[in-house]
Amino acid sequence: MADLERCLNGIEEGSRESKNFIEQLIDEDLREGVYDHVQTRFPPEPNGYLHIGHAKSILLNSGIAREYGGKFNLRFDDTNPMKEKTEFVDSIRRDVQWLGADFGDRMFFASDYFDVMYEKAMLLIRKGKAFVDELSADEIRAYRGDFTTPGRESPHRNRPIEENLRLFTEMREGKFRDGERTLRAKIDMASPNINMRDPILYRVAHIIHHNTGDKWCIYPMYDFAHPIEDAVEGITHSLCTLEFEDHRPLYDWVVRECEFPHPPRQIEFAKLYLTNVVTGKRYIKKLVEEGTVDGWDDPRLVTIAALRRRGYTPESLQQFVRLSGISKANSSSDYSLLEYCIREDLKLKRPRLMAVLDPVKLVIENYPEGEGELLEIPNNLENAELGSRQVPFSRELYIEREDFMIDPPKKYKRLYPGNEVRLMGAYFVTCTGYETDAEGNVTLVRCTYDPETKSGSGFEGRKVKGTIHWVEARTAGRVEARLYEQLIDEEKGKLNEDGSLNFNPNSLKVVRNCCVEPELLRARAYESFQFVRNGYFCVDCRDSAEGMPVFNRIVSLKSSFKLK
Ligand code: ATP
Ligand code: MG
């Protein structure tokens, strides 16, 4: 909560945030003439769907490019042939576009640079900066040492350059099996930074690559490939997350030794973490594969596809990322901040209609049978531009079960025997009685109405304390609504004793037979609405059919995660 309050205070004070540390570093670079323009990139590995953390990186990178009049690239980091899938490439491209990050026609695949990488590896060998090793993976690990022990040099480290060139060519030609040879940089086995202890640059892997097919049986390692990808594309500022800080000396070594004329600069920032949810592609993938959730876009997830399906807008995520801020210190953003952002975004944009999630019938005994009328109700009290609509009204309505009590506590202002309330946008009604079933559940509520009290008629005779919403019974649409709670119950600790995730058993509640204003039956996928008192809802893009929308609750109206 502290997070949310701080942000909100910031907004109220109208304080234009000062430049973040990345912008300050870029300003410095431009001032000192290190670069004369700015170019950034977002480099996802196509091995899963993007999540809210990636949204931060996407919006940061594309935002910086826009701010400095530079370019922004979308680059698929598909150098690892094991995991990539076209499904992921398609979803990532769609998500980045949807978020509003403009990469134009600058969409690239790192695998298109395999030739350049190979040439650069040959250059390093010729310069005596790389060698072919025969140690096994285990041996390399053992030779590497650790934080307290310096590493030992491989016995193959000082091969003649000619021999290295021949062996590396043979690696490429497929003369070795997986793991039999590696190409390693020759840097410093005594370096306090373990990443600098002769890191592996290339490995043998006889795997078909989705883009290059069987052209290659050697593949570059991330720490070698990534700086080359950046340099080839003319990236100036390579923004990445903190875990790469220790890799920066190697990044700099690669771009320097590979003799790129305009080496890019790596700058690290803190990842975005969110309370009560699962971020991290690996973890989300597990939930999807184990069937804990219903696919990558299950609305309880925080993949971008899930957030979109749930009803989040690009604007709300942009605002969320802005308010979360860019820093070098790891911290978790509050889930309530995300909810605040979508409420604020939809508040003035979307119409407010009536839906009754848990209906009970209300009969107005003195309203003429067989008659009815259309009432003009404004669509958004705070935004007249959204106009108004006509809502059917008659003798029989549905109201929310919780809006009637037989024996209410003192402060209860809604309907109970003898009490008068306003039916939103309609008339005052006074409860005259009710019926129950054998178990004592209320099955029907009776009332009378006062025709003088029609909304908008200027009636000022008396006031009522409570207003309740309703839907006319005969014309009501019947729909399914899905109410969500957090997937992870963080109050009891994110993990169970056995290390498994502590799932909230109530994360999805399906409510069938909700009653909605008839107009809502025409709602289209992704359309969102405020349902009076019940929250913001969005038409599910997957399970809705023509005339039969399914509504996802995006967020309740108040800052509370509990279902009623
Ligand atoms: P994950 O940690 O979720 O598995 P990843 O880092 O493996 O993600 P990539 O596809 O390699 O996923 O990430 C693409 C870019 O997104 C990288 O530059 C990475 O630093 C950035 N990124 C990943 N997670 C976050 C996060 N939580 N916050 C901000 N940026 C992130
Ligand atoms: Mg990764």
XYZ file of C-alpha atoms and ligand atoms in Angstrom:
596
model
C 0.000 0.000 0.000
C 2.815 2.400 0.808
C 3.765 2.110 -2.828
C 0.311 3.101 -3.999
C 0.035 5.986 -1.576
C 3.396 7.366 -2.579
C 2.434 7.245 -6.230
C -0.939 8.795 -5.676
C 0.519 11.586 -3.585
C 2.938 12.192 -6.412
C 0.070 12.507 -8.871
C -1.864 14.853 -6.640
C 1.048 17.166 -6.217
C 1.155 17.261 -10.001
C 4.851 16.663 -9.823
C 6.325 15.946 -13.257
C 8.756 13.190 -12.406
C 12.329 14.236 -12.974
C 14.398 12.275 -15.470
C 15.206 8.726 -14.447
C 18.788 7.554 -14.138
C 18.798 6.004 -17.612
C 17.699 9.254 -19.237
C 20.386 11.061 -17.277
C 23.068 8.673 -18.561
C 21.798 9.067 -22.125
C 21.808 12.870 -21.803
C 25.409 12.648 -20.683
C 26.351 10.407 -23.621
C 24.734 12.798 -26.098
C 26.346 15.827 -24.468
C 29.779 14.244 -24.562
C 29.328 13.108 -28.151
C 29.646 9.388 -27.367
C 26.541 8.934 -29.534
C 24.740 11.367 -31.789
C 21.417 9.537 -31.699
C 19.563 6.985 -29.615
C 18.471 3.521 -30.647
C 16.996 0.906 -28.334
C 15.576 -2.585 -28.627
C 13.432 -5.141 -26.877
C 15.043 -8.579 -27.229
C 12.642 -11.335 -26.109
C 13.487 -14.981 -26.354
C 10.501 -16.562 -28.143
C 10.059 -19.292 -25.550
C 6.829 -18.138 -23.923
C 4.309 -15.322 -23.720
C 5.283 -11.880 -22.517
C 4.255 -10.791 -19.036
C 3.799 -7.546 -17.145
C 7.540 -7.415 -16.395
C 8.288 -7.441 -20.103
C 5.786 -4.616 -20.526
C 8.080 -2.511 -18.383
C 11.045 -3.279 -20.587
C 9.055 -2.726 -23.799
C 7.639 0.604 -22.675
C 10.945 1.750 -21.240
C 12.850 0.963 -24.433
C 10.253 2.275 -26.869
C 9.573 5.290 -24.664
C 13.248 6.262 -24.594
C 13.488 5.930 -28.377
C 10.452 8.150 -28.833
C 11.628 10.710 -26.297
C 14.982 11.101 -28.063
C 13.620 10.936 -31.603
C 15.381 7.615 -32.126
C 14.447 4.145 -33.306
C 13.163 1.134 -31.440
C 13.734 -2.449 -32.629
C 11.852 -5.597 -31.796
C 14.395 -8.374 -31.940
C 13.693 -12.023 -31.320
C 16.606 -13.515 -29.489
C 16.292 -16.897 -31.114
C 19.890 -18.076 -30.827
C 18.968 -21.037 -28.646
C 17.505 -23.623 -31.044
C 15.910 -25.740 -28.307
C 12.935 -23.701 -27.266
C 11.627 -21.319 -29.861
C 8.140 -21.654 -31.255
C 6.299 -19.697 -33.925
C 3.285 -19.407 -31.619
C 5.446 -17.360 -29.272
C 6.842 -15.154 -32.038
C 3.297 -14.308 -33.134
C 2.030 -13.628 -29.622
C 5.029 -11.459 -28.760
C 4.693 -9.328 -31.884
C 1.014 -8.841 -31.198
C 1.577 -7.938 -27.545
C 4.311 -5.415 -28.296
C 2.126 -3.731 -30.920
C -0.900 -3.745 -28.673
C 1.065 -2.066 -25.889
C 1.707 0.812 -28.256
C 5.440 0.276 -28.721
C 6.154 1.299 -32.292
C 8.814 -0.808 -33.977
C 7.522 -0.019 -37.474
C 9.188 -2.457 -39.869
C 12.153 -2.973 -37.547
C 11.477 -6.536 -36.498
C 14.562 -8.717 -36.494
C 15.719 -12.224 -35.675
C 19.058 -12.741 -33.973
C 19.487 -15.968 -35.952
C 19.815 -13.818 -39.079
C 23.181 -12.719 -37.668
C 24.677 -16.216 -37.273
C 27.059 -15.509 -40.169
C 28.316 -12.299 -38.575
C 28.763 -14.069 -35.257
C 30.740 -16.809 -36.904
C 32.975 -14.264 -38.675
C 33.547 -12.433 -35.391
C 34.479 -15.695 -33.700
C 37.029 -16.321 -36.452
C 38.351 -12.792 -35.931
C 38.810 -13.455 -32.214
C 40.679 -16.671 -32.978
C 42.962 -14.870 -35.432
C 43.653 -12.230 -32.780
C 44.567 -14.942 -30.294
C 41.525 -14.061 -28.197
C 39.659 -17.337 -28.483
C 40.527 -21.026 -28.505
C 38.893 -24.390 -29.087
C 38.611 -26.403 -25.888
C 38.175 -30.131 -25.367
C 37.224 -30.073 -21.718
C 33.798 -31.459 -20.926
C 31.097 -29.240 -19.438
C 31.822 -30.692 -15.983
C 35.531 -30.131 -16.325
C 35.023 -26.567 -17.492
C 32.863 -25.973 -14.432
C 35.465 -27.488 -12.128
C 38.300 -25.491 -13.727
C 36.309 -22.282 -13.420
C 36.755 -21.989 -9.656
C 34.363 -19.903 -7.570
C 34.159 -16.624 -5.704
C 37.033 -17.522 -3.424
C 39.136 -19.742 -5.695
C 40.676 -18.462 -8.909
C 40.102 -20.600 -11.988
C 42.639 -22.849 -13.699
C 43.572 -22.490 -17.327
C 42.476 -25.190 -19.719
C 45.377 -27.353 -21.008
C 44.153 -26.457 -24.527
C 44.286 -22.724 -23.965
C 47.539 -22.115 -25.758
C 46.980 -23.976 -28.981
C 48.454 -22.287 -32.040
C 46.064 -19.968 -33.862
C 46.139 -22.107 -37.026
C 45.033 -25.171 -35.086
C 42.172 -23.196 -33.483
C 41.023 -21.986 -36.891
C 41.066 -25.537 -38.232
C 39.242 -26.998 -35.223
C 36.588 -24.286 -35.166
C 35.963 -24.831 -38.876
C 35.615 -28.533 -38.151
C 33.172 -27.774 -35.374
C 31.094 -25.916 -37.911
C 31.388 -28.729 -40.433
C 29.897 -31.186 -37.988
C 33.038 -33.201 -37.226
C 32.257 -33.238 -33.505
C 29.395 -34.471 -31.430
C 27.460 -32.309 -28.976
C 29.683 -31.322 -26.072
C 32.950 -32.576 -27.577
C 34.357 -29.127 -28.338
C 33.645 -25.552 -27.364
C 35.016 -22.237 -28.477
C 36.106 -20.182 -25.481
C 37.231 -16.623 -25.102
C 40.742 -16.199 -23.796
C 40.363 -13.554 -21.121
C 41.490 -14.159 -17.546
C 41.028 -17.290 -15.435
C 42.028 -15.320 -12.342
C 39.463 -12.566 -12.813
C 37.360 -11.887 -9.721
C 34.411 -11.779 -12.145
C 33.631 -15.393 -12.966
C 31.989 -14.367 -16.234
C 35.434 -13.286 -17.452
C 37.079 -16.648 -16.828
C 37.390 -17.769 -20.438
C 33.629 -17.938 -21.074
C 32.256 -20.294 -23.697
C 31.392 -18.494 -26.944
C 30.158 -21.398 -29.082
C 28.952 -24.909 -28.419
C 28.250 -27.861 -30.678
C 24.549 -28.760 -30.899
C 23.146 -30.871 -33.687
C 19.676 -29.371 -33.597
C 17.442 -28.042 -36.348
C 16.822 -24.334 -35.880
C 13.364 -22.944 -36.731
C 14.877 -20.233 -38.930
C 18.191 -21.559 -40.211
C 17.239 -25.223 -40.417
C 20.286 -27.523 -40.469
C 22.723 -24.874 -41.692
C 24.408 -24.740 -38.294
C 25.463 -27.327 -35.780
C 27.281 -24.811 -33.625
C 25.381 -22.129 -31.764
C 26.647 -18.970 -30.013
C 26.170 -18.474 -26.274
C 24.002 -15.604 -25.076
C 26.871 -13.504 -23.705
C 28.614 -13.600 -27.058
C 25.547 -13.302 -29.260
C 23.723 -10.513 -27.494
C 26.325 -7.742 -27.746
C 26.873 -8.633 -31.406
C 23.128 -8.438 -32.100
C 23.043 -5.005 -30.496
C 26.091 -3.792 -32.384
C 24.905 -5.110 -35.761
C 21.611 -3.256 -35.381
C 23.311 -0.033 -34.353
C 21.780 -0.039 -30.887
C 23.242 2.737 -28.759
C 21.793 1.923 -25.363
C 21.176 -1.698 -24.512
C 18.835 -1.618 -21.539
C 18.621 -4.838 -19.595
C 17.768 -6.097 -16.142
C 20.061 -6.187 -13.120
C 21.099 -9.826 -13.366
C 23.259 -8.827 -16.338
C 25.277 -6.276 -14.391
C 28.076 -8.812 -13.778
C 28.059 -9.653 -17.457
C 28.703 -6.067 -18.539
C 32.526 -6.420 -18.569
C 32.095 -9.362 -20.936
C 29.595 -7.394 -23.061
C 32.152 -4.589 -23.345
C 34.934 -7.079 -24.097
C 32.941 -8.646 -26.943
C 32.013 -5.395 -28.683
C 35.565 -4.078 -28.267
C 37.444 -7.207 -29.383
C 35.029 -7.769 -32.264
C 36.016 -4.269 -33.398
C 32.610 -2.730 -33.858
C 33.089 0.943 -34.760
C 30.160 2.174 -32.621
C 29.942 -0.109 -29.619
C 26.616 -0.030 -27.753
C 26.422 0.654 -24.039
C 24.676 -1.690 -21.625
C 22.668 -0.119 -18.787
C 20.896 -2.233 -16.170
C 17.645 -1.501 -14.361
C 15.577 -3.376 -11.778
C 13.000 -5.940 -12.863
C 9.378 -5.310 -12.191
C 7.902 -7.669 -9.642
C 4.306 -7.734 -8.565
C 2.765 -8.978 -5.337
C 0.321 -11.891 -5.328
C 0.974 -13.060 -8.850
C 3.408 -15.228 -10.738
C 5.845 -13.357 -12.953
C 8.685 -15.206 -14.600
C 8.159 -17.042 -17.847
C 9.406 -20.304 -16.421
C 6.832 -20.325 -13.639
C 3.971 -19.245 -15.857
C 4.902 -21.951 -18.339
C 4.706 -24.509 -15.560
C 1.209 -23.371 -14.561
C 0.114 -23.604 -18.178
C 1.680 -26.993 -18.803
C 0.374 -28.495 -15.575
C -3.110 -27.199 -16.305
C -3.318 -25.105 -13.143
C -4.544 -22.307 -15.373
C -6.412 -22.423 -18.641
C -3.697 -21.425 -21.112
C -1.230 -18.552 -21.407
C -4.076 -16.031 -21.505
C -5.989 -17.269 -18.457
C -7.280 -13.969 -17.039
C -5.733 -14.732 -13.630
C -2.251 -14.558 -15.086
C -0.292 -11.400 -15.708
C 0.868 -12.265 -19.181
C 0.052 -9.398 -21.500
C -2.362 -11.683 -23.371
C -4.133 -12.483 -20.087
C -4.329 -8.861 -19.022
C -5.773 -7.922 -22.402
C -8.317 -10.729 -22.172
C -9.221 -9.681 -18.641
C -9.925 -6.163 -19.892
C -6.789 -4.171 -19.136
C -6.028 -1.465 -21.682
C -2.641 -0.432 -23.102
C -3.130 2.979 -21.444
C -3.608 1.404 -18.017
C -0.427 -0.662 -18.356
C 1.518 2.337 -19.627
C 0.389 4.293 -16.591
C 1.225 1.393 -14.287
C 4.746 1.144 -15.654
C 5.159 4.912 -15.359
C 4.034 4.940 -11.749
C 6.173 1.919 -10.860
C 9.205 3.948 -11.862
C 12.610 2.974 -13.189
C 15.316 2.284 -10.692
C 18.354 0.215 -9.908
C 16.945 -1.246 -6.694
C 14.783 -4.362 -6.774
C 11.325 -3.953 -5.323
C 7.820 -5.268 -5.733
C 4.994 -3.156 -7.043
C 1.647 -3.477 -5.378
C -1.031 -5.306 -7.310
C -3.436 -2.627 -6.105
C -1.477 -0.094 -8.145
C -2.274 -2.045 -11.301
C -5.938 -2.097 -10.297
C -5.879 1.603 -9.571
C -4.556 2.245 -13.076
C -7.308 0.344 -14.874
C -10.053 1.915 -12.748
C -8.700 5.360 -13.497
C -8.455 4.595 -17.196
C -11.981 3.229 -17.558
C -13.715 5.610 -15.173
C -14.534 8.299 -17.708
C -14.202 6.254 -20.888
C -16.708 3.473 -20.412
C -20.464 3.422 -19.787
C -21.966 2.416 -16.497
C -24.801 -0.093 -16.745
C -26.759 -2.283 -14.384
C -26.108 -5.978 -13.906
C -27.390 -8.141 -11.087
C -24.937 -10.891 -10.225
C -27.064 -12.732 -7.682
C -30.668 -12.001 -8.653
C -33.830 -12.138 -6.577
C -37.169 -11.012 -7.991
C -38.778 -7.763 -6.926
C -42.495 -7.299 -7.679
C -44.004 -3.795 -7.637
C -47.549 -4.568 -6.631
C -49.108 -1.253 -7.591
C -47.427 -1.027 -11.003
C -49.975 -1.896 -13.677
C -49.679 -5.452 -14.906
C -48.723 -5.903 -18.551
C -47.423 -2.357 -18.848
C -43.945 -0.968 -18.946
C -41.859 2.057 -19.916
C -38.427 3.053 -21.099
C -36.398 5.175 -18.718
C -33.660 7.475 -19.950
C -30.527 6.820 -17.890
C -27.182 8.601 -18.353
C -24.293 6.346 -19.367
C -21.647 7.968 -17.242
C -22.447 10.507 -14.558
C -18.966 12.000 -14.776
C -18.805 12.190 -18.555
C -21.889 13.574 -20.281
C -20.300 12.888 -23.678
C -21.171 9.231 -23.322
C -24.839 10.195 -23.606
C -27.693 8.175 -22.233
C -29.656 5.034 -23.013
C -33.208 3.771 -22.641
C -33.679 1.085 -20.057
C -36.855 -1.000 -19.849
C -38.805 -0.867 -16.575
C -41.937 -2.701 -15.475
C -43.723 -4.407 -12.617
C -41.169 -7.212 -12.232
C -37.488 -6.597 -11.754
C -34.402 -8.369 -10.445
C -32.392 -6.892 -7.650
C -29.229 -8.054 -5.955
C -29.960 -10.661 -3.258
C -27.746 -8.783 -0.829
C -29.801 -5.626 -1.341
C -32.685 -7.080 0.663
C -32.644 -8.250 4.278
C -35.472 -9.563 6.392
C -33.870 -8.492 9.599
C -31.152 -5.956 8.856
C -28.476 -4.584 11.173
C -28.795 -0.952 12.233
C -26.761 0.729 9.530
C -28.346 -1.163 6.622
C -29.830 1.362 4.186
C -31.117 -0.904 1.450
C -34.380 -2.782 1.173
C -36.098 -4.366 4.214
C -39.742 -4.632 5.247
C -41.174 -1.151 5.644
C -38.128 0.675 4.251
C -38.123 2.969 1.227
C -35.210 3.113 -1.247
C -34.565 4.556 -4.677
C -34.375 2.233 -7.648
C -31.495 3.758 -9.552
C -32.731 5.973 -12.395
C -36.355 4.984 -11.678
C -38.712 5.399 -8.685
C -38.827 5.158 -4.902
C -40.154 1.814 -3.677
C -41.227 0.668 -0.205
C -40.892 -2.959 0.800
C -44.244 -4.513 1.692
C -43.341 -8.167 2.098
C -41.383 -11.168 0.858
C -41.594 -14.909 0.230
C -39.183 -17.671 1.165
C -38.654 -21.307 0.290
C -38.672 -24.182 2.781
C -35.103 -23.401 3.836
C -35.898 -19.795 4.514
C -34.153 -18.415 1.412
C -35.834 -15.343 0.052
C -37.451 -16.128 -3.303
C -39.371 -12.933 -3.935
C -39.608 -9.412 -2.544
C -42.755 -7.318 -2.722
C -42.975 -3.547 -2.774
C -45.055 -0.592 -3.896
C -43.788 2.390 -5.832
C -44.601 6.074 -5.718
C -45.184 7.352 -9.291
C -44.431 10.910 -8.121
C -40.805 10.076 -7.427
C -39.651 9.332 -10.947
C -35.995 10.135 -11.481
C -35.452 13.376 -13.316
C -38.967 14.603 -12.521
C -37.625 17.110 -10.011
C -39.443 15.401 -7.134
C -38.296 16.872 -3.826
C -40.981 15.640 -1.437
C -38.714 13.445 0.709
C -35.349 11.792 0.666
C -34.265 8.176 0.920
C -30.969 6.896 2.248
C -30.394 3.954 -0.047
C -30.224 3.466 -3.807
C -30.162 0.007 -5.363
C -29.693 -1.186 -8.923
C -32.051 -3.473 -10.821
C -32.777 -5.084 -14.172
C -36.226 -5.466 -15.710
C -37.152 -9.148 -15.502
C -38.757 -9.923 -18.864
C -36.093 -8.264 -21.013
C -33.084 -9.146 -18.839
C -30.167 -10.829 -20.540
C -28.821 -13.921 -18.785
C -25.065 -14.129 -18.881
C -22.086 -15.763 -17.255
C -19.718 -13.645 -15.211
C -16.314 -14.683 -13.932
C -15.050 -13.180 -10.733
C -11.368 -13.419 -9.995
C -9.192 -13.277 -6.941
C -5.424 -13.449 -6.757
C -3.958 -16.707 -7.993
C -1.510 -16.837 -5.114
C -2.551 -16.334 -1.538
C 0.338 -14.178 -0.437
C -1.001 -13.425 3.003
C -0.348 -17.007 3.997
C 3.057 -16.948 2.303
C 3.766 -17.400 -1.380
C 5.032 -20.956 -0.944
C 3.767 -24.006 0.918
C 6.102 -25.969 3.166
C 6.959 -28.347 0.338
C 8.001 -25.427 -1.844
C 4.939 -25.532 -4.103
C 2.990 -22.366 -4.799
C 0.229 -21.531 -2.361
C -2.757 -21.270 -4.683
C -5.887 -19.435 -3.697
C -8.741 -21.939 -4.152
C -11.142 -19.044 -4.825
C -9.155 -17.472 -7.639
C -12.007 -18.116 -10.082
C -15.687 -17.948 -9.239
C -18.113 -18.533 -12.097
C -21.490 -16.890 -11.713
C -24.097 -18.179 -14.143
C -27.431 -16.517 -14.769
C -26.418 -12.983 -13.985
C -29.119 -10.588 -15.113
C -28.011 -7.712 -17.279
C -29.619 -4.866 -19.175
C -30.634 -6.238 -22.588
C -28.239 -3.895 -24.384
C -25.316 -5.798 -22.872
C -26.172 -8.893 -24.901
C -24.828 -7.075 -27.947
C -21.452 -6.405 -26.345
C -18.420 -7.494 -28.342
C -15.187 -9.180 -27.323
C -12.866 -6.855 -25.368
C -15.651 -4.300 -24.779
C -15.697 -3.189 -21.182
C -18.286 -1.649 -18.888
C -18.756 -0.512 -15.379
C -21.456 -2.573 -13.721
C -22.996 -0.441 -10.998
C -21.506 -1.417 -7.625
C -20.092 -4.686 -9.004
C -16.980 -3.442 -10.742
C -15.531 -3.180 -14.217
C -16.197 -6.084 -16.567
C -14.927 -7.009 -20.001
C -16.357 -9.362 -22.604
C -14.228 -12.497 -22.764
C -12.686 -12.901 -26.204
C -12.501 -16.672 -26.062
C -15.688 -18.024 -24.565
C -18.274 -15.469 -25.693
C -20.604 -16.135 -28.617
C -22.823 -13.864 -30.672
C -25.546 -12.601 -28.329
C -24.054 -14.601 -25.444
C -21.249 -12.616 -23.893
C -19.228 -13.946 -20.975
C -18.009 -11.191 -18.694
C -14.658 -11.153 -16.925
C -14.483 -8.972 -13.878
C -11.445 -6.777 -14.458
C -11.511 -5.197 -11.045
C -13.985 -4.357 -8.324
C -14.848 -0.732 -7.685
C -13.211 -0.481 -4.327
C -9.698 -1.359 -3.333
C -10.537 -4.769 -1.988
C -9.800 -8.176 -3.402
C -12.422 -10.147 -1.500
C -15.386 -11.572 -3.300
C -18.764 -10.965 -1.836
P 11.677 -14.273 -17.299
O 12.641 -13.800 -16.268
O 10.273 -13.916 -17.022
O 11.849 -15.715 -17.649
P 13.352 -13.506 -19.403
O 14.246 -12.413 -18.953
O 13.903 -14.863 -19.489
O 12.014 -13.436 -18.580
P 13.433 -12.625 -22.082
O 12.582 -12.980 -23.220
O 14.851 -13.040 -22.094
O 12.718 -13.183 -20.795
O 13.305 -11.081 -21.750
C 13.276 -10.057 -22.696
C 13.621 -8.777 -22.013
O 12.687 -8.480 -20.984
C 14.973 -8.824 -21.354
O 15.676 -7.654 -21.727
C 14.681 -8.850 -19.887
O 15.683 -8.215 -19.154
C 13.355 -8.112 -19.798
N 12.597 -8.541 -18.632
C 12.283 -9.803 -18.280
N 11.596 -9.832 -17.125
C 11.465 -8.548 -16.724
C 10.857 -7.920 -15.588
N 10.252 -8.633 -14.638
N 10.919 -6.575 -15.504
C 11.520 -5.861 -16.460
N 12.117 -6.379 -17.545
C 12.094 -7.715 -17.689
Mg 15.719 -15.128 -20.725
